[in-house]
Each structure stands twice: as structure tokens, then as C-alpha cells.
Amino acid sequence: MGLGLAAILADCGGETGATTGTPDAGPTFHYAHDDTLRLNHVQVKGTHNSYHVAQPDAIKPLAYTHVPLDQQLRSQGVRQIELDTHYNYVKDSYEVFHLGTLDEGTTCRLFTECLKVVKAWSDENPAHMPIFIQIEPKDDPLEGEAEKLFGRLEGDVLSVFPRERVITPDSVRGKAASVREGLAANGWPTLGEVRGKIVFFVDNSSGFRQYYTHGNKDLDGRLMFIDGELDSPWSGVILANTPDTDAMKIAAALKENLIVRTRADGDNEEPFAGDTAHRDEAIAGGANLVSTDYPVGVKGVPATGPEYVVEIPGGTPARCNPVTAPEECTAKDIEDPQFIK
């Protein structure tokens, strides 16, 4: 908010930390602990199938609608989104929707269109903590076409975000032999190093993962992380979608500096029942990314039911992770509302 904040802090003998802005305008924001807090020290709210628009006659599991992605980022405190991708062989493009014919409602049909919406908000808010974008490929490539399709998918990303705005597996691995070894040795980058950037990770455990990891070996040269097991050498971000039965997996992953995504609800079961058990377990267990279909309060889901909403307690859009963050961390150290439009 102007260039005076860092200077004022320095003149008053205040804490120093990362001060970031544009070369022409000078510093525009200052976070005191940006050189010590790391990406795995956060807990944020995410949305499941973040593009989704329910059809008028939607069955219960599909009866939820999200506002456009920039509105989620701006007004709902969302910092992790999920995009389901389908490759259109005729148009040679990736599209974003849930299920063909049955459930195609979306706020952004083209993958690049979705990314442009995110980038426009990100460009306006360089002080934001990194945004996590989960990609769920709905079709597995054949071995002979895999590299071509990976090139198209990554090319779509790089047509919107320059590579330096993406936190890649190689940037986390550093000089180590694998992502896991890099995380063990150095941890994730500090928030000061990665503000305004994006983390892409893929939700897939079949053919896409096999080919993308060069035969279950590594992510060398790849743009995105991909879901793996606790002992997978490429693991950086893992999915543990059921916070009660996956509690031990989540705890083990956090100990190993992995980023964990879980779900607070699914298929409208918990929201329709007013059941907050999974939500509360997900938040208390320390999963970094807590995904929901209800990022804002909805009265009566269904009309006679109680209010159901997922909020990160004490920190919107993010808080210090209750398991991994150091004691000195505060929510404003992660993202201060005064710096965000």
C-alpha cells in the first residue's frame, strides 16, 4: 500500500522481512517473516471442482455451484482450486468440465480461459501467497501420445503464466537427487521467495502418472507436481481425501514436509446432513489444503437443513498450519488483507 511501509518499519527499528513490488513503483508490501515462513507452514481453503455450475435437474452429488474463479480468490478466501481437464482431439485443446453430457456446466470452458482468470487476479495482487491449482485429467493418454499431450497441457500453462511464476518440482528439488530428498534437505521455499506464484499439481494414479513421472522415477523437467505415495521419490504434494481414515497418512506426510490436500465434504453428504465431522478433522489434522463445495455459508442445504460452511479458523484466506508452522507465525504473516484487493 504505497512505498512507505517498509521504510517506516526500517526507520522505527521494526522487524525486517521480504519487501516486494515492481521495479518502477518501488516496494508495495512488507511481510516481517517472509524469509522464515515456508510454503508448508500454511493451511488454506480450497474448492472442489472449482469451475462447476450445477445443471437445473442435477442429482444430489452434483447439486452445487461455484462463482467464477476470480470471485473465489477475491471474496471467498480460496487459495486452492481444482480443474478437471478433458483433451479435445478435434480442436487440439484442453477443456474444463466434469462429465460429458451429464454435467458440463462450467464458468470457464477452455483450460487457458480458466488460467487467465486466475492470472488477472494474481497480477493485481502480487502480495498474495502462492495459489495451488489441482489438475484432474479425466482421460489417460496412450503411451505413444503422452509426451505430446503433456506438451500441450504444459504449453497451455506457459501461454498464460511465465515459467518464473510457477513453482516447479525442479525448483524444489534443487541439487538433490529427487523432490523428496530436496524437501528433506531444504524444505519448501520461503513465502518471500514465492509470493505471486502458482503451484500446479496433478491428481492421477494411473497412466498419466506413470508416463509423467518417466516410468515412476522422477519429475525432472516437468512443470507440475503429481500425487504420489509417502515414499515416492517425486512426491511433493499428496492427496489424502478422507481426513478420518487418512489421519495417519496426513500426519506422516506433514512430518516429511509434504503438502497435503484433503476434503472437508463430498457428494453433498456432509452439507445436506449438517455434518461437520470431516470438516473439523480436516482442519485440526493440519492438511495444508482443505477442499470444499461450500466455501461460503449457505442457509439450509437442503432448505430444511442447518447452515454448512468451511472456513479456516482465525485466518481467511489462510492461517498458520496447526501442525507445521513455527510459533511466531500469524495469519497476517501469510497474507495481509491490507495488501490484497
Coordinates of C-alpha atoms in Angstrom, one line a residue:
M1 CA 0.0 0.0 0.0
G2 CA 2.4 2.7 -1.2
L3 CA 6.1 2.7 -0.8
G4 CA 6.3 3.9 2.7
L5 CA 5.5 0.8 4.7
A6 CA 9.0 -0.8 4.5
A7 CA 10.7 2.5 5.0
I8 CA 8.6 3.3 8.1
L9 CA 9.3 -0.1 9.6
A10 CA 13.0 0.4 9.0
D11 CA 13.1 3.9 10.4
C12 CA 11.2 2.7 13.5
G13 CA 13.5 -0.2 14.1
G14 CA 10.7 -2.7 13.2
E15 CA 11.2 -6.2 12.1
T16 CA 12.6 -6.6 8.6
G17 CA 11.5 -9.2 6.0
A18 CA 10.7 -9.5 2.3
T19 CA 9.6 -6.3 0.7
T20 CA 8.2 -6.8 -2.8
G21 CA 7.0 -4.6 -5.6
T22 CA 7.6 -3.5 -9.1
P23 CA 10.9 -2.0 -10.3
D24 CA 9.1 1.3 -11.3
A25 CA 6.8 1.7 -8.4
G26 CA 9.1 0.5 -5.6
P27 CA 8.1 -1.6 -2.6
T28 CA 4.4 -2.1 -2.2
F29 CA 4.1 -4.5 0.7
H30 CA 6.2 -5.9 3.5
Y31 CA 5.8 -9.2 5.4
A32 CA 8.0 -9.5 8.5
H33 CA 8.6 -13.3 8.4
D34 CA 8.8 -13.9 4.7
D35 CA 12.4 -15.1 5.0
T36 CA 11.5 -17.8 7.6
L37 CA 7.9 -19.0 6.9
R38 CA 7.7 -21.7 4.3
L39 CA 5.0 -22.9 1.9
N40 CA 4.2 -25.9 4.0
H41 CA 3.6 -23.8 7.1
V42 CA 0.2 -22.7 5.8
Q43 CA -3.3 -24.1 5.8
V44 CA -5.8 -22.8 3.2
K45 CA -9.3 -23.3 2.0
G46 CA -9.8 -24.8 -1.4
T47 CA -12.7 -25.7 -3.6
H48 CA -13.6 -29.0 -5.2
N49 CA -14.4 -28.8 -9.0
S50 CA -13.9 -25.1 -8.7
Y51 CA -15.4 -24.3 -12.2
H52 CA -18.6 -26.2 -11.5
V53 CA -22.1 -24.9 -12.3
A54 CA -25.0 -27.3 -11.4
Q55 CA -27.5 -28.2 -14.1
P56 CA -31.2 -27.4 -13.3
D57 CA -32.0 -31.1 -12.9
A58 CA -28.8 -32.0 -11.1
I59 CA -28.7 -35.1 -9.0
K60 CA -27.8 -34.6 -5.3
P61 CA -24.0 -35.2 -5.6
L62 CA -23.8 -32.7 -8.4
A63 CA -26.1 -30.0 -7.0
Y64 CA -23.5 -27.4 -6.1
T65 CA -22.4 -24.3 -8.0
H66 CA -19.2 -22.1 -7.6
V67 CA -18.8 -18.5 -8.6
P68 CA -16.1 -17.7 -11.1
L69 CA -12.5 -18.3 -10.0
D70 CA -11.5 -14.7 -9.5
Q71 CA -14.5 -14.2 -7.2
Q72 CA -13.5 -17.2 -5.2
L73 CA -10.0 -15.7 -4.8
R74 CA -11.2 -12.2 -4.1
S75 CA -14.2 -12.6 -1.8
Q76 CA -14.3 -16.2 -0.6
G77 CA -10.8 -16.7 0.8
V78 CA -10.0 -19.5 -1.6
R79 CA -6.3 -20.2 -2.4
Q80 CA -6.6 -23.7 -3.9
I81 CA -8.7 -24.6 -6.9
E82 CA -9.4 -27.8 -8.8
L83 CA -9.8 -28.0 -12.6
D84 CA -10.9 -31.2 -14.4
T85 CA -9.4 -31.4 -17.8
H86 CA -10.5 -33.2 -21.0
Y87 CA -8.4 -33.2 -24.1
N88 CA -10.4 -32.3 -27.3
Y89 CA -8.7 -34.2 -30.1
V90 CA -10.6 -32.3 -32.8
K91 CA -9.7 -28.8 -31.5
D92 CA -6.3 -29.8 -30.1
S93 CA -7.2 -28.1 -26.8
Y94 CA -7.9 -28.9 -23.2
E95 CA -11.3 -28.1 -21.8
V96 CA -12.6 -27.9 -18.3
F97 CA -15.8 -29.6 -17.2
H98 CA -16.9 -32.5 -15.0
L99 CA -18.7 -35.2 -17.0
G100 CA -19.6 -35.1 -20.7
T101 CA -23.3 -34.5 -21.4
L102 CA -24.4 -35.3 -17.9
D103 CA -22.6 -32.5 -16.0
E104 CA -20.8 -29.9 -18.3
G105 CA -21.7 -26.7 -16.5
T106 CA -18.6 -24.6 -16.1
T107 CA -17.6 -21.0 -15.5
C108 CA -14.6 -21.3 -17.9
R109 CA -14.7 -24.0 -20.7
L110 CA -11.2 -23.6 -22.0
F111 CA -8.3 -24.5 -19.7
T112 CA -6.4 -21.4 -20.8
E113 CA -9.5 -19.3 -20.1
C114 CA -9.6 -20.6 -16.5
L115 CA -5.9 -19.8 -16.1
K116 CA -6.3 -16.3 -17.5
V117 CA -9.0 -15.6 -14.9
V118 CA -6.6 -16.6 -12.1
K119 CA -3.7 -14.7 -13.6
A120 CA -5.6 -11.5 -13.9
W121 CA -6.4 -11.6 -10.2
S122 CA -2.8 -12.6 -9.4
D123 CA -1.4 -9.8 -11.4
E124 CA -3.5 -7.3 -9.4
N125 CA -2.3 -8.8 -6.1
P126 CA 1.4 -9.6 -6.2
A127 CA 1.4 -9.8 -2.4
H128 CA -0.7 -13.0 -2.4
M129 CA 0.6 -16.3 -1.0
P130 CA 1.0 -18.9 -3.7
I131 CA -2.2 -20.3 -5.3
F132 CA -2.5 -24.1 -5.6
I133 CA -4.1 -25.3 -8.9
Q134 CA -5.0 -29.0 -8.8
I135 CA -5.4 -30.6 -12.3
E136 CA -7.5 -33.8 -12.5
P137 CA -7.1 -35.3 -16.0
K138 CA -10.3 -37.1 -17.0
D139 CA -8.6 -39.1 -19.7
D140 CA -5.4 -41.1 -19.6
P141 CA -3.1 -40.8 -22.6
L142 CA -1.8 -43.7 -24.6
E143 CA 2.0 -44.2 -24.2
G144 CA 2.7 -43.1 -27.7
E145 CA 0.8 -39.8 -27.4
A146 CA 1.7 -39.0 -23.8
E147 CA 4.5 -36.6 -24.3
K148 CA 2.6 -34.7 -27.0
L149 CA -0.4 -34.3 -24.7
F150 CA 1.9 -33.3 -21.7
G151 CA 3.5 -30.7 -24.0
R152 CA 0.1 -29.3 -24.9
L153 CA -1.0 -29.2 -21.2
E154 CA 2.2 -27.5 -20.0
G155 CA 2.2 -25.3 -23.1
D156 CA -1.3 -24.1 -22.2
V157 CA 0.0 -23.2 -18.7
L158 CA 3.1 -21.4 -20.1
S159 CA 1.0 -19.5 -22.6
V160 CA -0.6 -17.8 -19.6
F161 CA 1.9 -17.9 -16.8
P162 CA 5.6 -17.3 -17.5
R163 CA 7.7 -20.2 -16.1
E164 CA 9.2 -18.0 -13.4
R165 CA 5.7 -17.6 -11.9
V166 CA 5.4 -21.4 -11.5
I167 CA 6.9 -23.3 -8.5
T168 CA 8.2 -26.4 -10.3
P169 CA 9.4 -29.8 -9.0
D170 CA 13.0 -28.9 -10.2
S171 CA 12.9 -25.6 -8.2
V172 CA 12.1 -27.5 -5.1
R173 CA 14.5 -30.4 -5.8
G174 CA 17.4 -28.1 -6.3
K175 CA 20.7 -30.0 -6.4
A176 CA 19.2 -33.1 -4.6
A177 CA 18.6 -36.4 -6.4
S178 CA 14.8 -36.2 -6.0
V179 CA 12.0 -33.9 -4.9
R180 CA 11.7 -35.9 -1.7
E181 CA 15.4 -35.5 -0.9
G182 CA 15.2 -31.8 -1.7
L183 CA 12.3 -31.3 0.7
A184 CA 14.1 -33.3 3.4
A185 CA 17.3 -31.2 3.0
N186 CA 15.9 -27.8 2.4
G187 CA 12.1 -27.8 2.8
W188 CA 9.8 -25.7 0.6
P189 CA 10.8 -22.2 -0.5
T190 CA 10.1 -19.3 1.9
L191 CA 7.0 -17.3 1.3
G192 CA 9.2 -14.4 0.4
E193 CA 10.6 -16.4 -2.5
V194 CA 7.3 -17.5 -3.9
R195 CA 4.7 -14.7 -3.4
G196 CA 2.6 -14.2 -6.5
K197 CA 3.4 -17.6 -7.8
I198 CA 1.4 -20.8 -8.7
V199 CA 1.8 -24.4 -7.7
F200 CA 0.3 -26.9 -10.2
F201 CA -0.3 -30.5 -9.1
V202 CA -1.9 -33.4 -10.8
D203 CA -4.5 -35.8 -9.3
N204 CA -3.8 -39.1 -11.0
S205 CA -2.6 -42.5 -10.1
S206 CA -2.8 -44.4 -13.4
G207 CA -1.4 -44.0 -16.9
F208 CA -0.9 -40.2 -16.7
R209 CA 1.2 -40.5 -13.6
Q210 CA 3.2 -43.4 -15.0
Y211 CA 4.2 -41.5 -18.1
Y212 CA 4.5 -38.1 -16.4
T213 CA 7.0 -39.5 -13.9
H214 CA 9.1 -41.1 -16.6
G215 CA 8.1 -44.6 -15.5
N216 CA 7.5 -43.8 -11.8
K217 CA 11.0 -42.4 -11.5
D218 CA 11.1 -38.6 -11.2
L219 CA 9.6 -35.3 -12.3
D220 CA 12.8 -33.9 -13.9
G221 CA 12.0 -31.1 -16.3
R222 CA 8.2 -31.3 -15.6
L223 CA 6.1 -28.2 -14.8
M224 CA 3.7 -29.8 -12.3
F225 CA 3.8 -32.0 -9.2
I226 CA 1.8 -35.2 -9.2
D227 CA 0.1 -37.2 -6.5
G228 CA 2.3 -40.0 -5.2
E229 CA 2.8 -42.2 -2.1
L230 CA 4.6 -41.3 1.0
D231 CA 7.8 -43.0 -0.3
S232 CA 7.6 -41.9 -3.9
P233 CA 10.8 -40.1 -4.8
W234 CA 8.8 -37.4 -6.8
S235 CA 6.3 -36.7 -4.0
G236 CA 5.8 -33.1 -3.0
V237 CA 2.1 -32.8 -2.9
I238 CA -0.1 -35.7 -2.0
L239 CA -3.9 -36.4 -1.7
A240 CA -5.4 -37.8 1.4
N241 CA -9.1 -37.1 0.7
T242 CA -10.7 -38.7 3.7
P243 CA -9.5 -36.9 6.8
D244 CA -10.6 -39.5 9.4
T245 CA -9.3 -42.7 7.8
D246 CA -6.4 -40.9 6.2
A247 CA -5.3 -39.3 9.5
M248 CA -2.1 -41.3 9.9
K249 CA -1.2 -40.7 6.3
I250 CA -1.7 -36.9 6.7
A251 CA 0.4 -36.8 9.9
A252 CA 3.2 -38.8 8.3
A253 CA 3.2 -36.6 5.2
L254 CA 3.4 -33.4 7.2
K255 CA 6.4 -34.8 9.1
E256 CA 8.1 -35.3 5.7
N257 CA 7.5 -31.7 4.6
L258 CA 4.9 -32.7 2.0
I259 CA 1.9 -30.5 1.1
V260 CA -1.4 -32.4 1.8
R261 CA -4.7 -31.9 0.2
T262 CA -7.9 -33.3 1.8
R263 CA -11.6 -32.9 1.5
A264 CA -14.0 -31.4 4.1
D265 CA -17.1 -32.8 2.3
G266 CA -18.1 -34.7 -0.8
D267 CA -21.1 -35.6 -2.9
N268 CA -23.2 -33.2 -0.8
E269 CA -23.4 -35.8 2.0
E270 CA -22.0 -33.7 4.9
P271 CA -23.6 -30.4 3.8
F272 CA -27.1 -31.9 3.4
A273 CA -26.8 -33.7 6.7
G274 CA -25.2 -30.7 8.5
D275 CA -22.4 -33.0 9.5
T276 CA -19.2 -31.1 10.3
A277 CA -17.1 -34.0 11.5
H278 CA -14.9 -34.4 8.4
R279 CA -14.5 -30.6 8.1
D280 CA -13.3 -30.3 11.7
E281 CA -11.0 -33.3 11.4
A282 CA -9.5 -32.0 8.1
I283 CA -8.8 -28.6 9.7
A284 CA -7.5 -29.9 13.0
G285 CA -5.3 -32.6 11.4
G286 CA -3.2 -29.9 9.6
A287 CA -3.8 -30.8 6.0
N288 CA -2.5 -27.8 4.1
L289 CA -5.3 -27.7 1.5
V290 CA -8.8 -28.2 2.8
S291 CA -11.2 -28.6 -0.2
T292 CA -15.0 -28.0 -0.1
D293 CA -18.0 -27.4 -2.2
Y294 CA -19.2 -24.8 0.2
P295 CA -16.6 -22.0 0.7
V296 CA -19.3 -19.6 1.9
G297 CA -22.2 -20.2 4.2
V298 CA -25.4 -21.4 2.7
K299 CA -28.6 -21.4 4.8
G300 CA -30.4 -24.6 4.6
V301 CA -28.8 -27.2 2.4
P302 CA -31.4 -28.6 1.7
A303 CA -33.9 -25.9 2.6
T304 CA -34.7 -27.5 6.0
G305 CA -31.2 -28.3 6.9
P306 CA -28.6 -26.3 9.0
E307 CA -26.0 -23.9 7.7
Y308 CA -22.9 -25.6 6.4
V309 CA -19.7 -23.7 5.6
V310 CA -16.0 -24.3 5.5
E311 CA -13.8 -21.6 6.9
I312 CA -10.2 -21.7 8.1
P313 CA -10.4 -20.6 11.7
G314 CA -8.6 -17.4 12.6
G315 CA -7.3 -16.9 9.1
T316 CA -9.0 -16.1 5.9
P317 CA -7.7 -16.9 3.4
A318 CA -5.0 -18.8 5.3
R319 CA -3.7 -19.5 8.8
C320 CA -0.6 -20.8 10.3
N321 CA -0.7 -24.6 10.0
P322 CA -1.5 -26.0 13.4
V323 CA 0.9 -28.9 12.9
T324 CA 3.9 -27.5 10.9
A325 CA 4.1 -23.7 11.5
P326 CA 6.6 -22.1 13.9
E327 CA 5.2 -20.4 17.0
E328 CA 5.9 -16.9 15.8
C329 CA 3.7 -17.3 12.7
T330 CA 0.5 -15.2 12.5
A331 CA -2.2 -15.3 9.8
K332 CA -1.2 -11.8 8.6
D333 CA 2.4 -13.1 8.1
I334 CA 0.9 -15.4 5.4
E335 CA -1.4 -12.9 3.7
D336 CA -2.3 -9.5 5.0
P337 CA -5.7 -8.2 3.8
Q338 CA -4.4 -4.7 3.5
F339 CA -2.2 -5.7 0.6
I340 CA -4.9 -7.6 -1.3
K341 CA -7.7 -6.2 -3.5

